Amino acid sequence: MKLTTKGRYAVTAMLDLSLHYGEGPITLADIAQRQGISLSYLEQLFSRLRKKSLVASVRGPGGGYSLGRGADEIFVGEVISAVDENIDTTRCNGAHNCQNNERCLTHDLWSDLSNQIYGYLNKISLQDLMDRQAVREVADRQDHPDKEQSGLDVSLVDGSGDLAGA
Amino acid sequence: MKLTTKGRYAVTAMLDLSLHYGEGPITLADIAQRQGISLSYLEQLFSRLRKKSLVASVRGPGGGYSLGRGADEIFVGEVISAVDENIDTTRCNGAHNCQNNERCLTHDLWSDLSNQIYGYLNKISLQDLMDRQAVREVADRQDHPDKEQSGLDVSLVDGSGDLAGA
DNA sequence: ACATTCCCAAGCAAATTAGTCAAGATTATC
DNA sequence: GATAATCTTGACTAATTTGCTTGGGAATGT
């Protein structure tokens, strides 16, 4: 499993898409400008997102991308999985022959750990992210670049999303 | 945050060290052979582990490495942090100027997410890993390469370590 | 027709990973 | 004290990944 800027870009773009839901298809050019991501890089990421049906596309003028499902049905883990193609880069690669044709010491540990973390990430939907105050503030600034913003700095993580559980 | 083979190697090596606790200092050459990791690569990893006091070293013949603390006081998250130096590779880098000198849309999301996952990994100690059945089986095979092993394939993750909590 | 948009593939610089190689420093043992 | 085992350090390298550019298409609303 990987958790790098690549996945971050993808989630950021998907969140941008969610925030502008209802405005018709959103062009990648818009997202690129708002989020400061290279247009061509976005195209590559969205190519993968589309293959996983996380986004739907409309070609031609007035076209663009929209969410493939409701924002409450798309989860952060899915988005990351979609763009990070090799989920598991063990030498084992699913088989149990990592070391001398036998299972290595931490084989199952890592695959299970990966699954656990994805399980966590798959509980956070784009809707959850949108509901957070700080996200809305930033989104508002991005939509209205002229206005001055308040200096509020609210954490995005509250108790309900705690990884450790209740 | 990153979760790659680099951290996996480090945890595997630390686990090997734990499993052979009580046999005096363990040489990197032993670990390299048992776990199938390049000796020189291990040296680099252990250089970092030593700087974080996760291992202690003894030079000279009969020397080697031992755990810096008890196996129940060393946590997987620490080991990964020690070898993956740049914990947070946001463009922001802790500051809130990721985009146009302002905070980007998912700034806090990712740093918080990172913290949550580390929080989880920091609950799993090397002792916890050693207590698992499958680990002991593999360790036994590694120590006695001649014997035939049972074909048991027990998952390493049980309910008590569930990421989602109770 | 034409501009706008998605789509796709090749290539590329920088960074990272995984590893090698070579030289030292320390110390137990003979 | 010589020697061998072992840690310690630094430079170097190949393969891979990341983030990005370039250059072309294909579809489609106006």
Tab-separated table of N, CA and C in Angstrom, chain A:
chain	number	residue	atom	x	y	z
A	1	MET	N	0.825	-1.210	0.000
A	1	MET	CA	0.000	0.000	0.000
A	1	MET	C	0.857	1.257	0.000
A	2	LYS	N	0.338	2.237	-0.660
A	2	LYS	CA	1.043	3.512	-0.689
A	2	LYS	C	0.091	4.634	-0.310
A	3	LEU	N	0.650	5.656	0.269
A	3	LEU	CA	-0.149	6.815	0.647
A	3	LEU	C	0.720	8.019	0.318
A	4	THR	N	0.653	8.443	-0.946
A	4	THR	CA	1.546	9.507	-1.388
A	4	THR	C	0.738	10.666	-1.964
A	5	THR	N	1.451	11.619	-2.520
A	5	THR	CA	0.781	12.789	-3.085
A	5	THR	C	-0.098	12.401	-4.269
A	6	LYS	N	0.218	11.302	-4.909
A	6	LYS	CA	-0.599	10.862	-6.028
A	6	LYS	C	-2.043	10.621	-5.576
A	7	GLY	N	-2.180	9.844	-4.528
A	7	GLY	CA	-3.501	9.615	-3.984
A	7	GLY	C	-4.112	10.895	-3.448
A	8	ARG	N	-3.269	11.743	-2.877
A	8	ARG	CA	-3.765	13.010	-2.343
A	8	ARG	C	-4.351	13.869	-3.462
A	9	TYR	N	-3.636	13.927	-4.569
A	9	TYR	CA	-4.137	14.664	-5.721
A	9	TYR	C	-5.499	14.139	-6.145
A	10	ALA	N	-5.591	12.830	-6.223
A	10	ALA	CA	-6.836	12.215	-6.668
A	10	ALA	C	-7.981	12.563	-5.725
A	11	VAL	N	-7.738	12.448	-4.426
A	11	VAL	CA	-8.794	12.747	-3.468
A	11	VAL	C	-9.145	14.229	-3.504
A	12	THR	N	-8.132	15.054	-3.617
A	12	THR	CA	-8.384	16.496	-3.706
A	12	THR	C	-9.273	16.814	-4.905
A	13	ALA	N	-8.951	16.217	-6.045
A	13	ALA	CA	-9.726	16.477	-7.252
A	13	ALA	C	-11.156	15.963	-7.101
A	14	MET	N	-11.279	14.785	-6.527
A	14	MET	CA	-12.616	14.225	-6.332
A	14	MET	C	-13.425	15.085	-5.365
A	15	LEU	N	-12.763	15.610	-4.375
A	15	LEU	CA	-13.447	16.471	-3.415
A	15	LEU	C	-13.881	17.766	-4.092
A	16	ASP	N	-13.045	18.279	-4.956
A	16	ASP	CA	-13.405	19.475	-5.723
A	16	ASP	C	-14.644	19.189	-6.566
A	17	LEU	N	-14.647	18.012	-7.158
A	17	LEU	CA	-15.785	17.604	-7.976
A	17	LEU	C	-17.055	17.547	-7.129
A	18	SER	N	-16.930	16.993	-5.932
A	18	SER	CA	-18.083	16.884	-5.042
A	18	SER	C	-18.614	18.261	-4.666
A	19	LEU	N	-17.675	19.163	-4.372
A	19	LEU	CA	-18.067	20.484	-3.886
A	19	LEU	C	-18.801	21.285	-4.960
A	20	HIS	N	-18.556	20.934	-6.215
A	20	HIS	CA	-19.210	21.664	-7.291
A	20	HIS	C	-20.289	20.823	-7.964
A	21	TYR	N	-20.765	19.845	-7.214
A	21	TYR	CA	-21.844	19.022	-7.728
A	21	TYR	C	-23.072	19.903	-7.930
A	22	GLY	N	-23.814	19.636	-9.000
A	22	GLY	CA	-25.010	20.417	-9.258
A	22	GLY	C	-24.758	21.570	-10.215
A	23	GLU	N	-23.488	21.783	-10.539
A	23	GLU	CA	-23.168	22.840	-11.502
A	23	GLU	C	-22.948	22.242	-12.891
A	24	GLY	N	-23.416	21.029	-13.097
A	24	GLY	CA	-23.163	20.349	-14.367
A	24	GLY	C	-21.758	19.808	-14.392
A	25	PRO	N	-21.342	19.252	-15.528
A	25	PRO	CA	-20.008	18.678	-15.626
A	25	PRO	C	-18.931	19.733	-15.335
A	26	ILE	N	-17.911	19.299	-14.618
A	26	ILE	CA	-16.801	20.179	-14.244
A	26	ILE	C	-15.601	19.843	-15.131
A	27	THR	N	-14.986	20.828	-15.723
A	27	THR	CA	-13.832	20.558	-16.588
A	27	THR	C	-12.581	20.359	-15.742
A	28	LEU	N	-11.696	19.554	-16.284
A	28	LEU	CA	-10.423	19.350	-15.598
A	28	LEU	C	-9.640	20.650	-15.510
A	29	ALA	N	-9.831	21.514	-16.508
A	29	ALA	CA	-9.143	22.808	-16.474
A	29	ALA	C	-9.543	23.597	-15.231
A	30	ASP	N	-10.810	23.555	-14.889
A	30	ASP	CA	-11.274	24.233	-13.680
A	30	ASP	C	-10.588	23.667	-12.442
A	31	ILE	N	-10.608	22.336	-12.343
A	31	ILE	CA	-10.012	21.683	-11.175
A	31	ILE	C	-8.521	21.987	-11.110
A	32	ALA	N	-7.886	21.924	-12.277
A	32	ALA	CA	-6.448	22.184	-12.316
A	32	ALA	C	-6.142	23.568	-11.766
A	33	GLN	N	-6.960	24.535	-12.164
A	33	GLN	CA	-6.708	25.896	-11.707
A	33	GLN	C	-7.008	26.050	-10.220
A	34	ARG	N	-8.164	25.546	-9.807
A	34	ARG	CA	-8.556	25.706	-8.407
A	34	ARG	C	-7.601	24.998	-7.465
A	35	GLN	N	-7.170	23.801	-7.841
A	35	GLN	CA	-6.370	22.998	-6.912
A	35	GLN	C	-4.877	23.052	-7.207
A	36	GLY	N	-4.510	23.762	-8.257
A	36	GLY	CA	-3.074	23.913	-8.535
A	36	GLY	C	-2.404	22.617	-8.955
A	37	ILE	N	-3.112	21.820	-9.726
A	37	ILE	CA	-2.569	20.553	-10.208
A	37	ILE	C	-2.435	20.636	-11.728
A	38	SER	N	-1.383	20.050	-12.263
A	38	SER	CA	-1.174	20.048	-13.708
A	38	SER	C	-2.333	19.385	-14.433
A	39	LEU	N	-2.799	20.047	-15.503
A	39	LEU	CA	-3.949	19.527	-16.241
A	39	LEU	C	-3.686	18.130	-16.788
A	40	SER	N	-2.521	17.944	-17.389
A	40	SER	CA	-2.238	16.644	-18.005
A	40	SER	C	-2.099	15.551	-16.949
A	41	TYR	N	-1.599	15.931	-15.807
A	41	TYR	CA	-1.494	14.952	-14.740
A	41	TYR	C	-2.893	14.556	-14.271
A	42	LEU	N	-3.760	15.540	-14.175
A	42	LEU	CA	-5.147	15.252	-13.814
A	42	LEU	C	-5.780	14.304	-14.822
A	43	GLU	N	-5.477	14.525	-16.093
A	43	GLU	CA	-6.053	13.656	-17.122
A	43	GLU	C	-5.675	12.199	-16.890
A	44	GLN	N	-4.436	12.007	-16.532
A	44	GLN	CA	-3.988	10.635	-16.270
A	44	GLN	C	-4.711	10.043	-15.070
A	45	LEU	N	-4.818	10.844	-14.022
A	45	LEU	CA	-5.494	10.348	-12.829
A	45	LEU	C	-6.967	10.047	-13.135
A	46	PHE	N	-7.603	10.941	-13.867
A	46	PHE	CA	-9.028	10.748	-14.150
A	46	PHE	C	-9.271	9.586	-15.108
A	47	SER	N	-8.281	9.294	-15.920
A	47	SER	CA	-8.406	8.116	-16.768
A	47	SER	C	-8.598	6.870	-15.914
A	48	ARG	N	-7.836	6.803	-14.825
A	48	ARG	CA	-7.967	5.655	-13.933
A	48	ARG	C	-9.245	5.717	-13.124
A	49	LEU	N	-9.597	6.920	-12.698
A	49	LEU	CA	-10.822	7.057	-11.912
A	49	LEU	C	-12.038	6.654	-12.751
A	50	ARG	N	-11.970	6.970	-14.036
A	50	ARG	CA	-13.088	6.643	-14.913
A	50	ARG	C	-13.207	5.132	-15.100
A	51	LYS	N	-12.048	4.480	-15.232
A	51	LYS	CA	-12.067	3.026	-15.416
A	51	LYS	C	-12.697	2.325	-14.225
A	52	LYS	N	-12.591	2.931	-13.057
A	52	LYS	CA	-13.205	2.356	-11.867
A	52	LYS	C	-14.604	2.922	-11.625
A	53	SER	N	-15.104	3.664	-12.615
A	53	SER	CA	-16.451	4.230	-12.534
A	53	SER	C	-16.631	5.195	-11.373
A	54	LEU	N	-15.547	5.765	-10.905
A	54	LEU	CA	-15.663	6.740	-9.822
A	54	LEU	C	-16.087	8.097	-10.358
A	55	VAL	N	-15.833	8.331	-11.645
A	55	VAL	CA	-16.308	9.558	-12.280
A	55	VAL	C	-16.960	9.191	-13.612
A	56	ALA	N	-17.816	10.069	-14.078
A	56	ALA	CA	-18.423	9.925	-15.399
A	56	ALA	C	-18.037	11.144	-16.214
A	57	SER	N	-17.861	10.947	-17.508
A	57	SER	CA	-17.368	12.044	-18.339
A	57	SER	C	-18.368	12.409	-19.430
A	58	VAL	N	-18.349	13.659	-19.805
A	58	VAL	CA	-19.134	14.151	-20.936
A	58	VAL	C	-18.187	14.927	-21.842
A	59	ARG	N	-18.143	14.538	-23.099
A	59	ARG	CA	-17.213	15.168	-24.020
A	59	ARG	C	-17.831	16.406	-24.656
A	60	GLY	N	-16.971	17.136	-25.326
A	60	GLY	CA	-17.415	18.292	-26.078
A	60	GLY	C	-17.607	19.515	-25.217
A	61	PRO	N	-17.904	20.622	-25.861
A	61	PRO	CA	-18.101	21.889	-25.145
A	61	PRO	C	-19.201	21.742	-24.103
A	62	GLY	N	-18.994	22.334	-22.958
A	62	GLY	CA	-19.934	22.179	-21.861
A	62	GLY	C	-19.776	20.860	-21.144
A	63	GLY	N	-18.853	20.036	-21.642
A	63	GLY	CA	-18.637	18.728	-21.026
A	63	GLY	C	-17.746	18.827	-19.809
A	64	GLY	N	-17.300	17.686	-19.350
A	64	GLY	CA	-16.459	17.649	-18.164
A	64	GLY	C	-16.703	16.358	-17.401
A	65	TYR	N	-16.372	16.405	-16.114
A	65	TYR	CA	-16.530	15.214	-15.284
A	65	TYR	C	-17.542	15.467	-14.197
A	66	SER	N	-18.193	14.393	-13.794
A	66	SER	CA	-19.011	14.451	-12.585
A	66	SER	C	-18.801	13.152	-11.816
A	67	LEU	N	-19.260	13.143	-10.579
A	67	LEU	CA	-19.089	11.945	-9.753
A	67	LEU	C	-19.833	10.764	-10.370
A	68	GLY	N	-19.246	9.599	-10.259
A	68	GLY	CA	-19.881	8.406	-10.787
A	68	GLY	C	-21.031	7.930	-9.916
A	69	ARG	N	-20.998	8.304	-8.645
A	69	ARG	CA	-22.067	7.966	-7.709
A	69	ARG	C	-22.252	9.152	-6.765
A	70	GLY	N	-23.146	9.003	-5.834
A	70	GLY	CA	-23.315	10.048	-4.840
A	70	GLY	C	-22.063	10.220	-4.001
A	71	ALA	N	-21.849	11.440	-3.508
A	71	ALA	CA	-20.652	11.732	-2.711
A	71	ALA	C	-20.613	10.896	-1.431
A	72	ASP	N	-21.785	10.431	-1.009
A	72	ASP	CA	-21.808	9.600	0.196
A	72	ASP	C	-21.570	8.131	-0.121
A	73	GLU	N	-21.380	7.847	-1.415
A	73	GLU	CA	-21.133	6.458	-1.810
A	73	GLU	C	-19.725	6.264	-2.363
A	74	ILE	N	-18.925	7.326	-2.342
A	74	ILE	CA	-17.550	7.222	-2.817
A	74	ILE	C	-16.615	7.440	-1.633
A	75	PHE	N	-15.710	6.500	-1.443
A	75	PHE	CA	-14.892	6.533	-0.243
A	75	PHE	C	-13.419	6.774	-0.580
A	76	VAL	N	-12.760	7.428	0.330
A	76	VAL	CA	-11.377	7.834	0.129
A	76	VAL	C	-10.503	6.659	-0.287
A	77	GLY	N	-10.712	5.519	0.351
A	77	GLY	CA	-9.913	4.346	0.033
A	77	GLY	C	-10.055	3.917	-1.415
A	78	GLU	N	-11.253	4.004	-1.941
A	78	GLU	CA	-11.488	3.648	-3.340
A	78	GLU	C	-10.682	4.540	-4.269
A	79	VAL	N	-10.698	5.816	-3.966
A	79	VAL	CA	-10.016	6.786	-4.822
A	79	VAL	C	-8.512	6.503	-4.839
A	80	ILE	N	-7.975	6.238	-3.667
A	80	ILE	CA	-6.543	5.964	-3.580
A	80	ILE	C	-6.201	4.668	-4.308
A	81	SER	N	-7.036	3.648	-4.107
A	81	SER	CA	-6.805	2.379	-4.792
A	81	SER	C	-6.812	2.562	-6.298
A	82	ALA	N	-7.706	3.413	-6.774
A	82	ALA	CA	-7.881	3.571	-8.219
A	82	ALA	C	-6.619	4.136	-8.879
A	83	VAL	N	-5.942	5.040	-8.223
A	83	VAL	CA	-4.790	5.673	-8.868
A	83	VAL	C	-3.457	4.993	-8.520
A	84	ASP	N	-3.399	4.352	-7.358
A	84	ASP	CA	-2.194	3.607	-6.993
A	84	ASP	C	-2.364	2.175	-7.442
A	85	GLU	N	-1.896	1.867	-8.633
A	85	GLU	CA	-2.290	0.592	-9.211
A	85	GLU	C	-1.775	-0.633	-8.463
A	86	ASN	N	-0.513	-0.626	-8.080
A	86	ASN	CA	-0.030	-1.817	-7.392
A	86	ASN	C	-0.295	-1.722	-5.903
A	87	ILE	N	-1.415	-2.306	-5.509
A	87	ILE	CA	-1.832	-2.246	-4.123
A	87	ILE	C	-0.784	-2.901	-3.230
A	88	ASP	N	-0.293	-4.016	-3.676
A	88	ASP	CA	0.555	-4.817	-2.793
A	88	ASP	C	1.846	-5.190	-3.525
A	89	THR	N	2.923	-4.564	-3.154
A	89	THR	CA	4.184	-4.804	-3.840
A	89	THR	C	5.119	-5.647	-3.003
A	90	THR	N	4.558	-6.612	-2.318
A	90	THR	CA	5.427	-7.571	-1.655
A	90	THR	C	6.174	-8.377	-2.704
A	91	ARG	N	7.281	-8.941	-2.298
A	91	ARG	CA	7.938	-9.875	-3.200
A	91	ARG	C	7.035	-11.084	-3.393
A	92	CYS	N	6.262	-11.333	-2.343
A	92	CYS	CA	5.327	-12.439	-2.349
A	92	CYS	C	4.295	-12.256	-3.458
A	93	ASN	N	3.698	-11.067	-3.497
A	93	ASN	CA	2.644	-10.763	-4.455
A	93	ASN	C	1.470	-11.717	-4.334
A	94	GLY	N	1.004	-11.889	-3.119
A	94	GLY	CA	-0.162	-12.734	-2.914
A	94	GLY	C	0.196	-14.184	-2.673
A	95	ALA	N	1.186	-14.665	-3.418
A	95	ALA	CA	1.634	-16.031	-3.178
A	95	ALA	C	2.413	-16.088	-1.861
A	96	HIS	N	2.698	-17.282	-1.420
A	96	HIS	CA	3.414	-17.420	-0.155
A	96	HIS	C	4.845	-17.910	-0.378
A	97	ASN	N	5.457	-17.361	-1.399
A	97	ASN	CA	6.797	-17.849	-1.741
A	97	ASN	C	7.837	-16.740	-1.687
A	98	CYS	N	7.605	-15.792	-0.779
A	98	CYS	CA	8.442	-14.592	-0.725
A	98	CYS	C	9.903	-14.952	-0.502
A	99	GLN	N	10.124	-15.960	0.322
A	99	GLN	CA	11.500	-16.258	0.700
A	99	GLN	C	11.751	-17.752	0.588
A	100	ASN	N	12.627	-18.133	-0.306
A	100	ASN	CA	12.969	-19.538	-0.508
A	100	ASN	C	11.724	-20.389	-0.736
A	101	ASN	N	10.808	-19.854	-1.517
A	101	ASN	CA	9.567	-20.552	-1.811
A	101	ASN	C	8.718	-20.799	-0.575
A	102	GLU	N	8.983	-20.036	0.477
A	102	GLU	CA	8.157	-20.155	1.668
A	102	GLU	C	7.646	-18.763	2.036
A	103	ARG	N	6.798	-18.731	3.019
A	103	ARG	CA	6.227	-17.458	3.443
A	103	ARG	C	7.233	-16.679	4.297
A	104	CYS	N	7.380	-15.402	4.021
A	104	CYS	CA	8.317	-14.606	4.800
A	104	CYS	C	7.680	-14.213	6.134
A	105	LEU	N	8.501	-13.693	6.988
A	105	LEU	CA	8.102	-13.481	8.383
A	105	LEU	C	6.895	-12.559	8.515
A	106	THR	N	6.833	-11.550	7.721
A	106	THR	CA	5.772	-10.565	7.907
A	106	THR	C	4.783	-10.543	6.749
A	107	HIS	N	4.760	-11.651	5.999
A	107	HIS	CA	3.890	-11.703	4.829
A	107	HIS	C	2.455	-11.279	5.140
A	108	ASP	N	1.814	-12.052	5.987
A	108	ASP	CA	0.410	-11.787	6.273
A	108	ASP	C	0.232	-10.489	7.041
A	109	LEU	N	1.229	-10.184	7.871
A	109	LEU	CA	1.140	-8.941	8.632
A	109	LEU	C	0.844	-7.763	7.722
A	110	TRP	N	1.606	-7.659	6.642
A	110	TRP	CA	1.487	-6.463	5.814
A	110	TRP	C	0.236	-6.453	4.982
A	111	SER	N	-0.126	-7.607	4.453
A	111	SER	CA	-1.351	-7.614	3.655
A	111	SER	C	-2.538	-7.319	4.559
A	112	ASP	N	-2.539	-7.901	5.755
A	112	ASP	CA	-3.635	-7.635	6.670
A	112	ASP	C	-3.648	-6.178	7.101
A	113	LEU	N	-2.470	-5.661	7.387
A	113	LEU	CA	-2.367	-4.277	7.808
A	113	LEU	C	-2.905	-3.353	6.723
A	114	SER	N	-2.523	-3.650	5.505
A	114	SER	CA	-3.022	-2.904	4.358
A	114	SER	C	-4.552	-2.936	4.329
A	115	ASN	N	-5.084	-4.127	4.489
A	115	ASN	CA	-6.532	-4.270	4.460
A	115	ASN	C	-7.192	-3.456	5.563
A	116	GLN	N	-6.584	-3.470	6.746
A	116	GLN	CA	-7.146	-2.731	7.868
A	116	GLN	C	-7.188	-1.238	7.570
A	117	ILE	N	-6.091	-0.741	7.017
A	117	ILE	CA	-6.026	0.692	6.751
A	117	ILE	C	-7.009	1.075	5.652
A	118	TYR	N	-7.092	0.225	4.640
A	118	TYR	CA	-8.082	0.498	3.600
A	118	TYR	C	-9.485	0.438	4.182
A	119	GLY	N	-9.675	-0.475	5.099
A	119	GLY	CA	-10.970	-0.555	5.745
A	119	GLY	C	-11.336	0.750	6.420
A	120	TYR	N	-10.354	1.353	7.032
A	120	TYR	CA	-10.583	2.645	7.673
A	120	TYR	C	-10.881	3.725	6.635
A	121	LEU	N	-10.034	3.774	5.617
A	121	LEU	CA	-10.201	4.802	4.591
A	121	LEU	C	-11.505	4.604	3.821
A	122	ASN	N	-11.961	3.375	3.775
A	122	ASN	CA	-13.196	3.105	3.053
A	122	ASN	C	-14.432	3.442	3.863
A	123	LYS	N	-14.215	3.985	5.058
A	123	LYS	CA	-15.359	4.454	5.835
A	123	LYS	C	-15.547	5.962	5.682
A	124	ILE	N	-14.537	6.639	5.145
A	124	ILE	CA	-14.620	8.090	4.981
A	124	ILE	C	-15.097	8.390	3.566
A	125	SER	N	-16.277	8.942	3.444
A	125	SER	CA	-16.812	9.271	2.124
A	125	SER	C	-16.478	10.717	1.770
A	126	LEU	N	-16.615	11.019	0.510
A	126	LEU	CA	-16.415	12.401	0.076
A	126	LEU	C	-17.413	13.321	0.777
A	127	GLN	N	-18.596	12.800	1.009
A	127	GLN	CA	-19.600	13.590	1.724
A	127	GLN	C	-19.105	13.935	3.127
A	128	ASP	N	-18.499	12.964	3.796
A	128	ASP	CA	-17.944	13.218	5.128
A	128	ASP	C	-16.960	14.376	5.084
A	129	LEU	N	-16.109	14.357	4.059
A	129	LEU	CA	-15.104	15.417	3.953
A	129	LEU	C	-15.767	16.770	3.717
A	130	MET	N	-16.790	16.754	2.863
A	130	MET	CA	-17.462	18.018	2.561
A	130	MET	C	-18.135	18.612	3.791
A	131	ASP	N	-18.587	17.728	4.676
A	131	ASP	CA	-19.304	18.205	5.855
A	131	ASP	C	-18.401	18.938	6.842
A	132	ARG	N	-17.115	18.783	6.645
A	132	ARG	CA	-16.198	19.391	7.618
A	132	ARG	C	-16.046	20.889	7.356
A	133	GLN	N	-15.972	21.604	8.428
A	133	GLN	CA	-15.978	23.055	8.366
A	133	GLN	C	-14.791	23.608	7.575
A	134	ALA	N	-13.593	23.118	7.891
A	134	ALA	CA	-12.394	23.685	7.281
A	134	ALA	C	-12.396	23.495	5.766
A	135	VAL	N	-12.929	22.367	5.319
A	135	VAL	CA	-12.986	22.122	3.879
A	135	VAL	C	-13.878	23.157	3.211
A	136	ARG	N	-15.013	23.413	3.847
A	136	ARG	CA	-15.925	24.382	3.244
A	136	ARG	C	-15.305	25.770	3.183
A	137	GLU	N	-14.543	26.118	4.206
A	137	GLU	CA	-13.891	27.434	4.199
A	137	GLU	C	-12.922	27.555	3.035
A	138	VAL	N	-12.098	26.529	2.880
A	138	VAL	CA	-11.117	26.580	1.803
A	138	VAL	C	-11.812	26.602	0.452
A	139	ALA	N	-12.854	25.783	0.328
A	139	ALA	CA	-13.583	25.734	-0.934
A	139	ALA	C	-14.176	27.098	-1.260
A	140	ASP	N	-14.686	27.756	-0.237
A	140	ASP	CA	-15.284	29.071	-0.442
A	140	ASP	C	-14.236	30.075	-0.927
A	141	ARG	N	-13.061	30.000	-0.336
A	141	ARG	CA	-11.981	30.886	-0.767
A	141	ARG	C	-11.605	30.621	-2.217
A	142	GLN	N	-11.572	29.320	-2.567
A	142	GLN	CA	-11.180	28.967	-3.933
A	142	GLN	C	-12.216	29.448	-4.948
A	143	ASP	N	-13.461	29.474	-4.536
A	143	ASP	CA	-14.500	29.916	-5.459
A	143	ASP	C	-14.560	31.435	-5.553
A	144	HIS	N	-14.155	32.117	-4.483
A	144	HIS	CA	-14.183	33.582	-4.446
A	144	HIS	C	-12.827	34.090	-4.023
A	145	PRO	N	-11.878	34.121	-4.947
A	145	PRO	CA	-10.485	34.391	-4.599
A	145	PRO	C	-10.256	35.808	-4.098
A	146	ASP	N	-11.247	36.708	-4.256
A	146	ASP	CA	-11.025	38.101	-3.897
A	146	ASP	C	-11.196	38.348	-2.404
A	147	LYS	N	-12.267	37.754	-1.870
A	147	LYS	CA	-12.625	38.017	-0.471
A	147	LYS	C	-11.511	37.658	0.503
A	148	GLU	N	-11.504	38.413	1.610
A	148	GLU	CA	-10.623	38.029	2.713
A	148	GLU	C	-11.276	36.905	3.511
A	149	GLN	N	-10.444	36.029	4.033
A	149	GLN	CA	-10.990	34.905	4.792
A	149	GLN	C	-10.694	35.068	6.267
A	150	SER	N	-11.495	34.396	7.082
A	150	SER	CA	-11.183	34.339	8.509
A	150	SER	C	-9.982	33.438	8.719
A	151	GLY	N	-9.333	33.594	9.840
A	151	GLY	CA	-8.120	32.816	10.089
A	151	GLY	C	-8.374	31.508	10.799
A	152	LEU	N	-9.624	31.075	10.798
A	152	LEU	CA	-9.962	29.856	11.525
A	152	LEU	C	-9.131	28.666	11.052
A	153	ASP	N	-8.796	27.797	11.983
A	153	ASP	CA	-7.966	26.641	11.658
A	153	ASP	C	-8.510	25.415	12.367
A	154	VAL	N	-9.607	24.944	11.878
A	154	VAL	CA	-10.309	23.843	12.542
A	154	VAL	C	-9.766	22.512	12.044
A	155	SER	N	-9.493	21.625	12.975
A	155	SER	CA	-9.012	20.302	12.575
A	155	SER	C	-10.073	19.560	11.786
A	156	LEU	N	-9.605	18.777	10.819
A	156	LEU	CA	-10.542	18.047	9.983
A	156	LEU	C	-11.012	16.764	10.636
A	157	VAL	N	-10.297	16.332	11.626
A	157	VAL	CA	-10.629	15.058	12.244
A	157	VAL	C	-11.334	15.292	13.563
A	158	ASP	N	-12.521	14.759	13.676
A	158	ASP	CA	-13.208	14.837	14.948
A	158	ASP	C	-13.348	13.442	15.526
A	159	GLY	N	-13.983	13.366	16.646
A	159	GLY	CA	-14.055	12.093	17.340
A	159	GLY	C	-14.712	10.997	16.527
A	160	SER	N	-15.737	11.356	15.771
A	160	SER	CA	-16.519	10.323	15.091
A	160	SER	C	-15.706	9.565	14.057
A	161	GLY	N	-14.650	10.170	13.575
A	161	GLY	CA	-13.853	9.500	12.557
A	161	GLY	C	-12.592	8.876	13.120
A	162	ASP	N	-12.554	8.698	14.400
A	162	ASP	CA	-11.326	8.229	15.040
A	162	ASP	C	-10.941	6.834	14.567
A	163	LEU	N	-9.691	6.711	14.185
A	163	LEU	CA	-9.195	5.439	13.677
A	163	LEU	C	-9.243	4.353	14.734
A	164	ALA	N	-9.047	4.759	15.951
A	164	ALA	CA	-8.953	3.780	17.032
A	164	ALA	C	-10.323	3.277	17.466
A	165	GLY	N	-11.343	3.859	16.941
A	165	GLY	CA	-12.674	3.426	17.302
A	165	GLY	C	-13.147	4.037	18.612
A	166	ALA	N	-14.375	3.724	18.976
A	166	ALA	CA	-14.969	4.348	20.164
A	166	ALA	C	-14.323	3.861	21.447
